[in-house]
CSV table of C-alpha atoms in Angstrom, one decimal:
chain,number,residue,atom,x,y,z
A,1,UNK,CA,214.2,-220.0,-3.0
A,2,UNK,CA,211.6,-217.2,-2.2
A,3,UNK,CA,211.1,-214.2,0.3
A,4,UNK,CA,208.0,-212.6,0.5
A,5,UNK,CA,207.9,-209.1,2.3
A,6,UNK,CA,204.4,-207.5,2.9
A,7,UNK,CA,203.0,-205.3,5.5
A,8,UNK,CA,204.0,-201.8,4.5
A,9,UNK,CA,201.8,-199.2,3.6
A,10,UNK,CA,201.1,-195.5,4.6
A,11,UNK,CA,200.9,-194.4,8.1
A,12,UNK,CA,201.0,-191.4,10.0
A,13,UNK,CA,203.8,-190.2,12.2
A,14,UNK,CA,203.7,-191.9,15.7
A,15,UNK,CA,202.1,-194.8,14.2
A,16,UNK,CA,202.7,-198.6,13.7
A,17,UNK,CA,203.3,-201.0,11.3
A,18,UNK,CA,204.3,-204.9,11.3
A,19,UNK,CA,206.3,-206.3,8.3
A,20,UNK,CA,206.1,-210.1,7.5
A,21,UNK,CA,209.2,-211.9,5.5
A,22,UNK,CA,207.4,-215.4,4.4
A,23,UNK,CA,209.8,-217.8,3.4
A,24,UNK,CA,209.7,-220.9,1.1
A,25,UNK,CA,212.3,-223.0,-0.5
A,26,UNK,CA,214.9,-223.8,2.2
A,27,UNK,CA,215.3,-224.7,5.7
A,28,UNK,CA,214.3,-221.5,7.2
A,29,UNK,CA,215.1,-222.0,10.7
A,30,UNK,CA,218.9,-222.5,10.0
A,31,UNK,CA,219.2,-219.0,8.2
A,32,UNK,CA,220.3,-215.5,9.8
A,33,UNK,CA,217.1,-213.1,8.7
A,34,UNK,CA,217.9,-209.2,8.6
A,35,UNK,CA,215.6,-206.3,7.4
A,36,UNK,CA,217.1,-203.4,5.0
A,37,UNK,CA,215.5,-200.4,4.0
A,38,UNK,CA,216.6,-198.2,1.0
A,39,UNK,CA,215.5,-194.7,-0.1
A,40,UNK,CA,215.9,-194.0,-3.9
A,41,UNK,CA,219.3,-192.3,-4.2
A,42,UNK,CA,220.6,-193.5,-0.8
A,43,UNK,CA,222.7,-196.4,-0.2
A,44,UNK,CA,220.8,-199.3,1.7
A,45,UNK,CA,220.7,-199.4,5.5
A,46,UNK,CA,220.9,-202.3,7.5
A,47,UNK,CA,218.0,-202.0,10.2
A,48,UNK,CA,217.5,-205.4,12.2
A,49,UNK,CA,218.9,-209.0,12.4
A,50,UNK,CA,218.2,-212.0,14.2
A,51,UNK,CA,220.2,-215.2,14.4
A,52,UNK,CA,219.2,-218.5,13.6
A,53,UNK,CA,220.2,-220.4,16.6
A,54,UNK,CA,220.1,-218.2,20.0
A,55,UNK,CA,217.4,-216.0,18.2
A,56,UNK,CA,219.7,-213.1,19.0
A,57,UNK,CA,218.7,-209.8,17.7
A,58,UNK,CA,220.7,-206.5,16.8
A,59,UNK,CA,219.4,-202.9,15.7
A,60,UNK,CA,220.5,-200.1,13.9
A,61,UNK,CA,220.9,-196.7,16.3
A,62,UNK,CA,218.4,-195.0,14.3
A,63,UNK,CA,215.4,-197.9,15.3
A,64,UNK,CA,216.7,-199.3,18.1
A,65,UNK,CA,213.8,-198.9,20.9
A,66,UNK,CA,211.3,-198.5,18.4
A,67,UNK,CA,211.6,-201.9,16.1
A,68,UNK,CA,211.3,-205.2,17.0
A,69,UNK,CA,212.5,-208.0,15.2
A,70,UNK,CA,211.2,-212.0,15.7
A,71,UNK,CA,210.5,-214.9,13.9
A,72,UNK,CA,208.3,-218.1,14.2
A,73,UNK,CA,210.4,-221.1,12.7
A,74,UNK,CA,207.2,-223.1,12.5
A,75,UNK,CA,205.8,-220.6,10.2
A,76,UNK,CA,208.9,-219.6,8.3
A,77,UNK,CA,208.3,-216.2,8.9
A,78,UNK,CA,210.2,-212.9,10.3
A,79,UNK,CA,208.7,-210.1,11.7
A,80,UNK,CA,209.6,-206.7,12.0
A,81,UNK,CA,207.4,-204.4,14.3
A,82,UNK,CA,207.5,-200.7,13.8
A,83,UNK,CA,206.6,-198.3,16.4
A,84,UNK,CA,206.5,-194.7,16.8
A,85,UNK,CA,207.3,-194.3,13.3
A,86,UNK,CA,209.0,-191.4,11.8
A,87,UNK,CA,208.9,-189.8,8.4
A,88,UNK,CA,212.7,-190.5,8.3
A,89,UNK,CA,211.6,-194.1,8.3
A,90,UNK,CA,210.2,-193.7,4.9
A,91,UNK,CA,211.8,-196.5,2.5
A,92,UNK,CA,211.3,-199.6,0.9
A,93,UNK,CA,212.1,-202.3,3.3
A,94,UNK,CA,213.5,-205.7,2.5
A,95,UNK,CA,214.2,-209.0,4.2
A,96,UNK,CA,217.0,-211.3,3.4
A,97,UNK,CA,218.5,-214.7,4.8
A,98,UNK,CA,222.1,-216.2,4.8
A,99,UNK,CA,224.1,-218.9,6.9
A,100,UNK,CA,226.1,-215.9,8.6
A,101,UNK,CA,225.7,-214.3,12.2
A,102,UNK,CA,224.5,-210.9,12.3
A,103,UNK,CA,228.2,-209.5,13.3
A,104,UNK,CA,228.3,-206.8,10.8
A,105,UNK,CA,225.0,-207.7,8.9
A,106,UNK,CA,224.6,-204.4,7.6
A,107,UNK,CA,227.8,-204.4,5.6
A,108,UNK,CA,227.1,-208.5,4.0
A,109,UNK,CA,225.7,-208.9,0.7
A,110,UNK,CA,223.0,-211.7,1.7
A,111,UNK,CA,222.6,-214.6,-0.3
A,112,UNK,CA,218.6,-214.4,-0.5
A,113,UNK,CA,216.4,-211.4,-0.9
A,114,UNK,CA,212.5,-210.5,-0.9
A,115,UNK,CA,211.0,-208.3,-2.9
A,116,UNK,CA,210.7,-205.1,-0.8
A,117,UNK,CA,207.8,-203.5,0.5
A,118,UNK,CA,207.0,-199.9,0.7
A,119,UNK,CA,206.5,-198.0,4.1
A,120,UNK,CA,205.4,-194.3,3.7
A,121,UNK,CA,204.9,-192.5,7.2
A,122,UNK,CA,203.5,-188.9,6.4
A,123,UNK,CA,200.8,-186.9,7.5
């Protein structure tokens, strides 16, 4: 089982990035996918979640309206489109997968995790 997060980088405030999470080794379409982020010294924060069946999406208040989560089950990949980025979005972003719903996803320890990709928003 592997989740490979990519697409991070350095971007100016107001800019955009699209993160990808490529999955292998399990039936991707069965799994709920979530994105988390973490800043050193702070707790991990749930950013967004998308369910396996209906594709229902959930967002934290801090990213609602700016970030969009999606998935392409044919490509075994999830995406996190991040627009209007702010310096406070700077963090390492992780994708995770589990056979659960998105309810309380931010408090759940997902079964599978990617290695993280750094996003830095700075001028």
